[in-house]
XYZ file of N, CA and C in Angstrom:
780
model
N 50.244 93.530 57.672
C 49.789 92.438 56.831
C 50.525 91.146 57.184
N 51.684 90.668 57.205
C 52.144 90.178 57.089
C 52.496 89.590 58.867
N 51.782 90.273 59.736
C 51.793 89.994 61.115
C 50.517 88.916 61.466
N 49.342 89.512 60.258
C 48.505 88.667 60.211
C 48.552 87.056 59.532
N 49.177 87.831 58.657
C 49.401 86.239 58.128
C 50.290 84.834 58.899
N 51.174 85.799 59.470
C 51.428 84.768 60.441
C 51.128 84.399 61.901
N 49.771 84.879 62.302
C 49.307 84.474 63.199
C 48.995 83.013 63.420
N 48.774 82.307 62.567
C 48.536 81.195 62.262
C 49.426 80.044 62.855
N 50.472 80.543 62.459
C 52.065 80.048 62.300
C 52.164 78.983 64.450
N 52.661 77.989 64.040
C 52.842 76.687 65.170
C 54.057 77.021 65.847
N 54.920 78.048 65.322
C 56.185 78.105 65.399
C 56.023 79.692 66.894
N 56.596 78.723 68.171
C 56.654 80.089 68.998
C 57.409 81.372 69.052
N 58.280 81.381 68.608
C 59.032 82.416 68.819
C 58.571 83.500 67.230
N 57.720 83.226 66.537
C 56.660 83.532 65.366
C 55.595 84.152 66.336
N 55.319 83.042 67.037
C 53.916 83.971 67.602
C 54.341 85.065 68.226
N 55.692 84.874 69.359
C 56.207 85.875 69.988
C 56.117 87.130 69.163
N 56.727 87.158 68.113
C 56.674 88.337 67.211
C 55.682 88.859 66.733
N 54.646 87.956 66.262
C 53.419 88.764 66.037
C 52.767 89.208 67.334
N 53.302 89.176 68.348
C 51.956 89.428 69.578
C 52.539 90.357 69.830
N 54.029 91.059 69.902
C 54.517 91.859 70.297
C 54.029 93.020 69.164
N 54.460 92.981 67.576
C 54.033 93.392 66.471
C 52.665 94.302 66.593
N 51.611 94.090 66.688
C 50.401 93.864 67.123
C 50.355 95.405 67.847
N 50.190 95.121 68.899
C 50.514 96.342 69.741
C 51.316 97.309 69.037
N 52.225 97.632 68.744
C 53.330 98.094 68.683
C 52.423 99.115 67.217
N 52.145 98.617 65.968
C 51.369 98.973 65.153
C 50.318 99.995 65.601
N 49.121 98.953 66.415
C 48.090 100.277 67.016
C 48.570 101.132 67.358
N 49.561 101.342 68.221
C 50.022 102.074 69.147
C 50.460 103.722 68.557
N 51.010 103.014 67.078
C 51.232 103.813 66.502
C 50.615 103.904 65.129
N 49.748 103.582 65.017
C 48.657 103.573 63.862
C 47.143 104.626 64.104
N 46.989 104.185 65.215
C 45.379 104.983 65.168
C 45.734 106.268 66.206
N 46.182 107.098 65.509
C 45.991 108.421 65.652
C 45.389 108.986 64.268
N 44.721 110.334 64.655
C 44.871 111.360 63.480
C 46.363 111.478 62.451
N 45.676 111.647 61.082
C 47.423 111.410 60.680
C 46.854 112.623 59.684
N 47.948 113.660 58.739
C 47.794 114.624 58.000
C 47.000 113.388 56.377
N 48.083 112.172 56.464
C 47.295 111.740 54.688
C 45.429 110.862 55.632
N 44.793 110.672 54.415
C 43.944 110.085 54.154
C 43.992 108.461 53.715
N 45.203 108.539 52.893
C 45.258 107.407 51.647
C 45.393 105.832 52.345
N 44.935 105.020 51.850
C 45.031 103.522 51.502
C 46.599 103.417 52.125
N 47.495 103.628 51.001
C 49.097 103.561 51.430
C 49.818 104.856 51.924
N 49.816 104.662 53.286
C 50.510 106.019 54.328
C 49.445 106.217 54.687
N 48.183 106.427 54.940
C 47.012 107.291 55.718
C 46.452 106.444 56.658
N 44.604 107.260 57.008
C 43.663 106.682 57.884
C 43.231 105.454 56.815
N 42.977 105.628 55.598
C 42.341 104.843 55.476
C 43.257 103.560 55.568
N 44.519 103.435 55.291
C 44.995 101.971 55.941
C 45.423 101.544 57.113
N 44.893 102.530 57.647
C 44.734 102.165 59.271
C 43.281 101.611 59.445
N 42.347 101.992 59.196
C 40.919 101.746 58.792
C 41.195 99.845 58.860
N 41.817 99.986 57.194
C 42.293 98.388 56.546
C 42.839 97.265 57.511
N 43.656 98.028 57.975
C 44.432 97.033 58.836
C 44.024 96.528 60.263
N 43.185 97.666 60.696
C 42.232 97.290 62.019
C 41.237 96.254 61.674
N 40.649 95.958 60.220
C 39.949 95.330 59.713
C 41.003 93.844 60.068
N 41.579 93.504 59.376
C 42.388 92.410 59.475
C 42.690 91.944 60.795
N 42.994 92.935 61.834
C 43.346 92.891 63.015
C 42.625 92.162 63.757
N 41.572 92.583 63.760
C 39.878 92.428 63.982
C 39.593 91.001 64.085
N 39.824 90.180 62.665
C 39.957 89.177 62.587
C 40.096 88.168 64.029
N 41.679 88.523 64.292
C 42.543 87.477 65.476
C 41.740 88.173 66.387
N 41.244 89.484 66.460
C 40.954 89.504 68.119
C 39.757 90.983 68.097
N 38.759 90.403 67.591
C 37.107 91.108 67.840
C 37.498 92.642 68.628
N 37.718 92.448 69.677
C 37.583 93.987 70.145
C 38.588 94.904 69.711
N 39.556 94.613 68.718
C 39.797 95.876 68.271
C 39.044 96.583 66.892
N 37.928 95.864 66.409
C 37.138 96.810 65.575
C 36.272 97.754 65.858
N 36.286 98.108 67.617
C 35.762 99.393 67.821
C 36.486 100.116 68.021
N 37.950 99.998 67.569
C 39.018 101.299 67.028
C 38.299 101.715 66.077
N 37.608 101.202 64.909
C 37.759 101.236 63.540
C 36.502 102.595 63.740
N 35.743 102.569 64.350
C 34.855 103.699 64.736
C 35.615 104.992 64.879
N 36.479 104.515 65.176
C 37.340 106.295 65.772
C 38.116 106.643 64.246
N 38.638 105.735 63.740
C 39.541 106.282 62.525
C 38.708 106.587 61.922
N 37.350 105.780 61.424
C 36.428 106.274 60.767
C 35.588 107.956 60.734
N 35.797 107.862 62.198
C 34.943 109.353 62.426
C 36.383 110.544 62.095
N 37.630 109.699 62.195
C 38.432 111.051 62.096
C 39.049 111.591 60.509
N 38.399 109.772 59.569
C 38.144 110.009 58.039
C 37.273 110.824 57.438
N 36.097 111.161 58.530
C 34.997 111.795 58.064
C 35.404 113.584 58.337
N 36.226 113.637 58.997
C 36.315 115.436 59.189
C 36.970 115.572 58.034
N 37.417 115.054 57.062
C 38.833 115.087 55.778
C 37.630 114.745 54.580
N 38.304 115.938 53.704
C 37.894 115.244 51.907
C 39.118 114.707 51.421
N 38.989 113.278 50.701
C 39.181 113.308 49.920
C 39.475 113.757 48.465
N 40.769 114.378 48.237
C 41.044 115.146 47.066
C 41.787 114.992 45.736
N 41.992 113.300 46.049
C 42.773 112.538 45.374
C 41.760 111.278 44.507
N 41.875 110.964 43.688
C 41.161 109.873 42.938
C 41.618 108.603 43.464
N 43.379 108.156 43.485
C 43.746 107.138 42.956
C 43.486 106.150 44.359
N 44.237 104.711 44.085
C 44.472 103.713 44.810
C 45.049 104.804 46.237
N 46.882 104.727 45.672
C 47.199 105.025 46.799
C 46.856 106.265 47.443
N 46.329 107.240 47.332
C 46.071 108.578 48.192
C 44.450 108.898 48.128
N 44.172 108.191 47.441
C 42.915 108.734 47.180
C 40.875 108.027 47.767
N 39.868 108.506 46.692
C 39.024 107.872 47.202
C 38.677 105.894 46.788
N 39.651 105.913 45.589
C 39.559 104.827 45.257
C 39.810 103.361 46.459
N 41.285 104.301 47.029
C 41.761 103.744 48.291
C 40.982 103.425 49.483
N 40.266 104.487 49.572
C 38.959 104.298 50.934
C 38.346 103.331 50.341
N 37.536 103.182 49.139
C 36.241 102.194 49.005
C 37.022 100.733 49.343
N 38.266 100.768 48.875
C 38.945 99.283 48.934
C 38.908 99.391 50.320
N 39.390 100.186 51.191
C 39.409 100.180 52.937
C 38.021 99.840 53.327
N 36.849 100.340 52.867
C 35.712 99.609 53.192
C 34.998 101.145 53.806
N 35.333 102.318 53.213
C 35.010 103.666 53.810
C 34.721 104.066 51.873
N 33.310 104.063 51.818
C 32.881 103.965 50.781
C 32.925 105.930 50.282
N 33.332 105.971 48.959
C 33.496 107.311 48.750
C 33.373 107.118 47.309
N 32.531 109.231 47.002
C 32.470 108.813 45.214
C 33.841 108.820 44.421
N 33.548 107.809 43.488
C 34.974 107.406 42.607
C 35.040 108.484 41.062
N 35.647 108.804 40.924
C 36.043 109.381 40.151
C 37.525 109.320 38.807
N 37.675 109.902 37.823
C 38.896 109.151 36.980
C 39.663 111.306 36.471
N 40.549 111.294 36.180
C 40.882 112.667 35.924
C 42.795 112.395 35.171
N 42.979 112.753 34.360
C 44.179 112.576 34.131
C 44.442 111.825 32.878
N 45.733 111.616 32.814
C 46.077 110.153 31.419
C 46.595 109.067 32.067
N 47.197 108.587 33.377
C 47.609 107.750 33.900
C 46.791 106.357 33.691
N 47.547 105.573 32.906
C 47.041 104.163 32.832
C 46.857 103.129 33.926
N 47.490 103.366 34.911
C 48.488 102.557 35.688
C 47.064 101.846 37.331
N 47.495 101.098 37.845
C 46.620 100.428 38.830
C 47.174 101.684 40.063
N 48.324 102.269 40.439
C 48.398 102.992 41.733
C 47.776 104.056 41.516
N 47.891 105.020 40.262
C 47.649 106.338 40.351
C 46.625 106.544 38.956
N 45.970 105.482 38.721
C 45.357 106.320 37.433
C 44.383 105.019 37.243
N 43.669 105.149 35.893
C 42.539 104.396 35.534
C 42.363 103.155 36.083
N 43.492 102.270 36.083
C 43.219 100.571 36.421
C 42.595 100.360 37.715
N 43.279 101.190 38.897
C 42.714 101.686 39.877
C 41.414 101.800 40.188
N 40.702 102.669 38.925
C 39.309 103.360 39.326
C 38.599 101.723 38.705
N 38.624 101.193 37.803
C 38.057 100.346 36.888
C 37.935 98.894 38.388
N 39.353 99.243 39.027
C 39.057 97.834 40.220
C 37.970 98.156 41.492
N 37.052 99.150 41.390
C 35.944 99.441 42.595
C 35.002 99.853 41.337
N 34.928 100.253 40.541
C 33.920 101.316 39.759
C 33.984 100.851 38.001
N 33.946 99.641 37.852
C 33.772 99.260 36.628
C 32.686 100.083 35.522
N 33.417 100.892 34.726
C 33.296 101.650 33.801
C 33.112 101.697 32.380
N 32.246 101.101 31.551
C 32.601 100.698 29.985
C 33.311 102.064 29.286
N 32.972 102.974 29.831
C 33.738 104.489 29.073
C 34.992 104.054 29.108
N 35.400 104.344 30.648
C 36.703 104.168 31.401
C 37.646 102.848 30.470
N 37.057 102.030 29.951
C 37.589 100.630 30.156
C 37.352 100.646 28.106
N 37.413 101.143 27.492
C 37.059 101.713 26.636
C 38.710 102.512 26.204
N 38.403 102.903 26.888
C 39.629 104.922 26.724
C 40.689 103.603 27.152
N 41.082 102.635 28.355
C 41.890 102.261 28.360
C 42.840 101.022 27.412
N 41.829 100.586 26.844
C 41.794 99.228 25.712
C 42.532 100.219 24.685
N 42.314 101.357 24.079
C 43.626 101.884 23.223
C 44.554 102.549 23.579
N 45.019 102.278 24.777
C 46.336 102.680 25.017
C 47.453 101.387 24.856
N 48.402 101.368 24.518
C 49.548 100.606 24.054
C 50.410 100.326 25.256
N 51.063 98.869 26.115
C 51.568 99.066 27.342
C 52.994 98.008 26.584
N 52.491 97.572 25.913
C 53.174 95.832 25.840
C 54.627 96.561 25.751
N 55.088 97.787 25.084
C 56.414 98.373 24.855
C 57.088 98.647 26.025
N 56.211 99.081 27.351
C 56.687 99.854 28.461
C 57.897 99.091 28.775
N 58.885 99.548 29.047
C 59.853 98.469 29.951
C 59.544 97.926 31.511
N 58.777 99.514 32.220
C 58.100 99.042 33.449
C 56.921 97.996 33.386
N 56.488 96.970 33.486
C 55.971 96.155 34.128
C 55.849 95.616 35.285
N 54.985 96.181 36.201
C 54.361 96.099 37.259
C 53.103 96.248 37.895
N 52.912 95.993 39.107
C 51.903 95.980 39.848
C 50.879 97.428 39.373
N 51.865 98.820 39.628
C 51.624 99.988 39.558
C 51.337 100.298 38.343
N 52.140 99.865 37.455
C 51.983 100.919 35.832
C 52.332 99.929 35.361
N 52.034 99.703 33.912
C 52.403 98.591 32.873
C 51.016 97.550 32.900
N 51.214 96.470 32.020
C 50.475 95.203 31.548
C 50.032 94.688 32.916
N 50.536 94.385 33.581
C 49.913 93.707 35.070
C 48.576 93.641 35.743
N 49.125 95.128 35.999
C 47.509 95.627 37.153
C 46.459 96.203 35.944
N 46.896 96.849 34.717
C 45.856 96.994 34.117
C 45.154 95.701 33.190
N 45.676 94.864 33.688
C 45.189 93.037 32.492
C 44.210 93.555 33.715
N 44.419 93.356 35.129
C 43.842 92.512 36.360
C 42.661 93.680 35.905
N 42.738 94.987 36.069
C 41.710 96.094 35.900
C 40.596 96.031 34.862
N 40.946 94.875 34.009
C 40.057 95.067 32.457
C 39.191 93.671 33.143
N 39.976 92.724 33.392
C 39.601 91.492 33.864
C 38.291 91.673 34.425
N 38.298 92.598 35.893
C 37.885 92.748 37.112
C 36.664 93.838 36.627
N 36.679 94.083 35.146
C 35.638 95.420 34.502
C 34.838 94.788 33.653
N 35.063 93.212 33.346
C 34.330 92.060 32.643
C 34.953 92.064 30.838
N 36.038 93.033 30.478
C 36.667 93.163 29.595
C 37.613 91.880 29.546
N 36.820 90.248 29.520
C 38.204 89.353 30.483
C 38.873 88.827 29.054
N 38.314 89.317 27.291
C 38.586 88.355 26.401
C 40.098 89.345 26.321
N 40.006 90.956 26.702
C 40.787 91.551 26.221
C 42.020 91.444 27.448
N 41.561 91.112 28.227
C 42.629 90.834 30.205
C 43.550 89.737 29.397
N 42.682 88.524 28.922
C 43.621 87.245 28.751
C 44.656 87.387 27.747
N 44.069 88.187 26.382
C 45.266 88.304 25.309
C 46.226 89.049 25.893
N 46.133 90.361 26.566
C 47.018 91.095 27.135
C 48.080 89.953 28.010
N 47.338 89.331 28.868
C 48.026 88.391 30.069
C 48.908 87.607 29.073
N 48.637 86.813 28.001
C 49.494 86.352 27.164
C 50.371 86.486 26.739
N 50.484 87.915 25.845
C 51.269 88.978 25.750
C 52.283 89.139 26.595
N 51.820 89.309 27.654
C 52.418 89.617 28.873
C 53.895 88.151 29.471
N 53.050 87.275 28.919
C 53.727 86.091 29.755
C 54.528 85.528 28.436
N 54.397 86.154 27.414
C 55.855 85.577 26.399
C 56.757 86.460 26.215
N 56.473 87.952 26.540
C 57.323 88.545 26.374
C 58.466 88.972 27.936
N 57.763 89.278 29.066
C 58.160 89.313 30.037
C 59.375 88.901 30.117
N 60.432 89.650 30.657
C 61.851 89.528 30.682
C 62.366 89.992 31.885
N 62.714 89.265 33.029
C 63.150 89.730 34.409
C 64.445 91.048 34.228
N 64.779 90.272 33.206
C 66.561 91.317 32.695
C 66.494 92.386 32.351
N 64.973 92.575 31.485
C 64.554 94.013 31.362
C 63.296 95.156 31.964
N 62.670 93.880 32.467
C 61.527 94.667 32.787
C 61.168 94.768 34.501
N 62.137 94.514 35.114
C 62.486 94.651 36.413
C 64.592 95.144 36.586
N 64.075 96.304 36.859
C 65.326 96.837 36.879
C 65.209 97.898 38.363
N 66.422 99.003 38.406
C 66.188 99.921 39.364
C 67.115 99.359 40.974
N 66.565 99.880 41.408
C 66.685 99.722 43.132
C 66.404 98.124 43.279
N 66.920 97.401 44.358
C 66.404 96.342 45.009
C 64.819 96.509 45.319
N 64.698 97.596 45.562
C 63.248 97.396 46.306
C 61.928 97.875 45.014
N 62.640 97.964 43.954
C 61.831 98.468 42.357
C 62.287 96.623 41.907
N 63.204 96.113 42.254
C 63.118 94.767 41.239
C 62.185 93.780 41.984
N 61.968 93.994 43.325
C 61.428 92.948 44.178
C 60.583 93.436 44.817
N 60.045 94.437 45.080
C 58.580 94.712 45.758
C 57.413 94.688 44.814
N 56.487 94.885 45.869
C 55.187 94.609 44.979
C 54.882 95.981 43.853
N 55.341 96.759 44.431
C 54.819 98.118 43.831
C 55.645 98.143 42.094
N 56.550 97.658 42.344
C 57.420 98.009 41.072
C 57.723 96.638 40.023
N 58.146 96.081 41.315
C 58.786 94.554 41.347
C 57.898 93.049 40.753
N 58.743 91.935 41.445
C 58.619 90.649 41.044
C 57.282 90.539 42.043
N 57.137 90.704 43.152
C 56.578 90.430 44.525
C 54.879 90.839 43.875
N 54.754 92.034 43.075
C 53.721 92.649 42.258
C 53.095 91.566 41.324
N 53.968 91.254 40.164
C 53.875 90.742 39.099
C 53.303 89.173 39.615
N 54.131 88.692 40.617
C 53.442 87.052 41.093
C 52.310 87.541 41.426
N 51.870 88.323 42.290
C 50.578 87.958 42.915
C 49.610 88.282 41.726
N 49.550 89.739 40.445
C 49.216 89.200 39.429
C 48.488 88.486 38.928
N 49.957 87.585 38.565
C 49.584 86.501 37.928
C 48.903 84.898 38.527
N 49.404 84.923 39.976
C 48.789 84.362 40.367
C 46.857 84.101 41.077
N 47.116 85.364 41.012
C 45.368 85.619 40.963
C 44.715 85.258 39.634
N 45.392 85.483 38.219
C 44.758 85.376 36.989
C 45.104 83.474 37.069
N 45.859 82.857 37.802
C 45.776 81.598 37.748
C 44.624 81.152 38.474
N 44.005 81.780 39.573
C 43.126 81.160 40.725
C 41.662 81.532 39.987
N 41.824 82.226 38.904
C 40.574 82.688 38.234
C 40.714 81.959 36.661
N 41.325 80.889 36.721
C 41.385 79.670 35.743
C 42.012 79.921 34.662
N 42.888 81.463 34.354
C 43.790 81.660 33.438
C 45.464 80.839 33.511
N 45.032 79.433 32.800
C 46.502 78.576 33.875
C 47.565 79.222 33.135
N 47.228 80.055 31.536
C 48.366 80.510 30.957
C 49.564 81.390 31.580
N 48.659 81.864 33.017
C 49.886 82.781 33.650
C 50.439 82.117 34.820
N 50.402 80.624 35.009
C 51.322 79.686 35.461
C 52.821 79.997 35.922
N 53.220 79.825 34.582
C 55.025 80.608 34.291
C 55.487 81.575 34.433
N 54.570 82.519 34.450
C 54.630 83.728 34.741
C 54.941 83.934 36.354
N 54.144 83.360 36.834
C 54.034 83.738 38.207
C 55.018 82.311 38.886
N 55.620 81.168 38.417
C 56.405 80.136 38.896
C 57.899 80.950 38.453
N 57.890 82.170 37.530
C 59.155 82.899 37.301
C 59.428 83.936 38.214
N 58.064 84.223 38.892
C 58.426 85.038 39.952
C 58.773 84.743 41.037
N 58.435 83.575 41.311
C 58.409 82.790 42.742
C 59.923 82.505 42.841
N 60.414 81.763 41.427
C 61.722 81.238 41.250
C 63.115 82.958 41.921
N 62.573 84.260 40.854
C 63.347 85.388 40.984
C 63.221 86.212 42.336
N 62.757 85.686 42.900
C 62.233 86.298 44.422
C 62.982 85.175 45.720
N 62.762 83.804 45.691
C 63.129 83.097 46.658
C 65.036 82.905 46.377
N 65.639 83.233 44.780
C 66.653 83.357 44.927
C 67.777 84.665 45.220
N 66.777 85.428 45.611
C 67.116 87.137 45.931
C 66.643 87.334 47.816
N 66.427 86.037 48.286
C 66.120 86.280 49.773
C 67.047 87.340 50.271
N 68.115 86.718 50.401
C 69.319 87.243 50.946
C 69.261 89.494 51.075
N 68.574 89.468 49.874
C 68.378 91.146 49.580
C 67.244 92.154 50.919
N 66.366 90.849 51.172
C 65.429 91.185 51.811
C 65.580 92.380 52.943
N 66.706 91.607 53.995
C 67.342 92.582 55.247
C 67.257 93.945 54.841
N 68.176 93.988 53.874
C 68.103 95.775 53.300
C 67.455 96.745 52.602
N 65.947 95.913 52.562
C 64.888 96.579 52.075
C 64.297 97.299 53.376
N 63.518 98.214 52.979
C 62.431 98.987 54.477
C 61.496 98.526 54.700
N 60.649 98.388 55.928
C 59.711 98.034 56.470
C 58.104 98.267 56.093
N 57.896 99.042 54.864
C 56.408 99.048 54.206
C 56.072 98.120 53.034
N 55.004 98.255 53.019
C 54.044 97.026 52.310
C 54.616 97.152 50.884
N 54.970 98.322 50.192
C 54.514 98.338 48.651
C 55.984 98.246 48.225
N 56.957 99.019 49.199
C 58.589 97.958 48.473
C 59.168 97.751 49.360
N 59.069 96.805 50.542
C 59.801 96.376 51.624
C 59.932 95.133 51.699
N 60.496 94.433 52.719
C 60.541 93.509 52.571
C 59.258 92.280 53.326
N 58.288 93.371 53.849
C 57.481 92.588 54.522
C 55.987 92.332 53.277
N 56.482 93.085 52.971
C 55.235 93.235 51.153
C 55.927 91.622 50.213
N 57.084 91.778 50.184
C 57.628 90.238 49.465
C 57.089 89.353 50.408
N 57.463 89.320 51.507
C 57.103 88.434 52.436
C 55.856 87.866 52.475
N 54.574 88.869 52.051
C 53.478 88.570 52.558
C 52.884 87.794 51.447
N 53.471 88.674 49.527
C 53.068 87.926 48.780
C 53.705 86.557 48.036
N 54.608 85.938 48.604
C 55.259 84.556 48.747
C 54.701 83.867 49.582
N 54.237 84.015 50.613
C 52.854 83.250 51.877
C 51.998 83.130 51.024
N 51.095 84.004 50.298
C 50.150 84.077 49.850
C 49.563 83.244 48.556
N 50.944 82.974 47.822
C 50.628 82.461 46.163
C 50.966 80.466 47.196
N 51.526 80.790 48.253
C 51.562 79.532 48.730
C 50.262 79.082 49.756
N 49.350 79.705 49.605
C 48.077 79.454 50.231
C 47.374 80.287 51.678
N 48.748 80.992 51.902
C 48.133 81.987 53.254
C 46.648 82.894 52.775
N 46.512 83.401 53.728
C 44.954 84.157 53.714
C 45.016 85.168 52.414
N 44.164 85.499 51.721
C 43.970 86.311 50.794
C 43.356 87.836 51.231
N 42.991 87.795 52.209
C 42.512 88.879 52.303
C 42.893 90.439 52.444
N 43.556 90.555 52.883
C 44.828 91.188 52.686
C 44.704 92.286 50.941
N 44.848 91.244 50.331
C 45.048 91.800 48.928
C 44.342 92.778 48.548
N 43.263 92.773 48.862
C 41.938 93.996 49.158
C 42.905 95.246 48.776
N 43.704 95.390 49.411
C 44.718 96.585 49.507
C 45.519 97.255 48.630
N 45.287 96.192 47.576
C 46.249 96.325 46.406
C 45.152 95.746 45.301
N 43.628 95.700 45.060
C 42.622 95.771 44.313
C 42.897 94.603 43.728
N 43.160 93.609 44.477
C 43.571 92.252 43.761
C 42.657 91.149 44.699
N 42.373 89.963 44.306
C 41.317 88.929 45.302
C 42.085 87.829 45.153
């Protein structure tokens, strides 16, 4: 992701890195792999050849081969990350399905509601109670399920939640854990901006602060970055990509994480 985004970039020894990057990814991306899923599998290899594609046309007749080697595999998983929810966002269309109590955008309803808008689904989720959770994030909590109700046309009940969300929100408490749980997208601040900054680009300006508090708790935690790992959902190239992004880099990307 974040190789793409800086393709763009005027700066050479930037390009150097993405051109080297590039390669280096396929190389080790499009094989047969044991997962399926969106995050770790074919299907975000699928995703990312998509993006790839973009800077340079002939590698989307890779996307034929991962595709055909998605098709020998079921799907046995529902959610975002492992599941079929994950393919339809990859663009490898599969039936969606909901099973469980999980509220949450990675592994449970918010997830299904962001490809497969559901009035049942979206229904069952409107009485569940989040505002208490201490987790607030991308994954589980107020966040991804505002964006999930939003994105299900539930937007009177997205905005009070988002409100909710943006007076009570407390970096001190509701981002805790590991470096890579306070600042990645999956757990973290890196999550919560993009968020909120999507509910800003969709004319909710109330989550403004919200997401100018993330920007603020993220650019003064650079320094942490180095010692995070190298994947999208708590690394440091996942912060990376969504700090480009609330600053105007390509959106597309986000696809990946059921966000526009």
């Amino acid at each position: 992701m974040l190789a793409t985004l800086l393709a763009g970039s005027s700066d050479r020894a930037v390009l150097a890195a993405v051109r080297s990057a590039v390669p280096e990814w396929l190389s080790a991306a499009v094989r047969p792999m044991p997962r399926v899923g969106l995050h770790g599998g074919m299907a975000g290899t699928l995703f990312g050849l998509g993006l790839v594609a973009r800077l340079h046309p002939p590698v989307s007749r890779l996307s034929q081969r991962v595709a055909g080697w998605l098709g020998e595999r079921r799907f046995e998983e529902f959610d975002l990350i492992s599941g079929a929810v994950g393919a339809c966002l990859a663009g490898y269309e599969q039936p969606v399905w909901f099973d469980g109590e999980d509220t949450g955008m990675a592994h449970g309803a918010a997830g299904v509601l962001v490809v497969s808008p559901q009035p049942e689904l979206t229904a069952w989720l409107l009485k569940r109670a989040y505002v208490g959770q201490r987790r607030q994030g991308w994954c589980y909590g107020v966040p991804g399920i505002t964006w999930a109700l939003w994105n299900a046309g539930a937007r009177t009940d997205a905005v009070r939640l988002m409100r909710s969300l943006c007076q009570t929100f407390d970096p001190d408490v509701n981002l805790y854990g590991r470096d890579a749980d306070r600042l990645g997208i999956c757990h973290g601040a890196a999550g919560v901006m993009l968020i909120a900054d999507a509910f800003v680009r969709e004319g909710v300006t109330g989550a403004v602060g919200l997401r100018d508090l993330m920007i603020t708790y993220l650019t003064d935690r650079l320094d942490l970055l180095p010692d995070l790992d190298d994947t999208l959902l708590l690394g440091a190239p996942g912060v990376l990509s969504a700090l480009f992004t609330v600053e105007d880099a390509d959106r597309t990307w986000l696809r990946c994480l059921g966000l526009r």
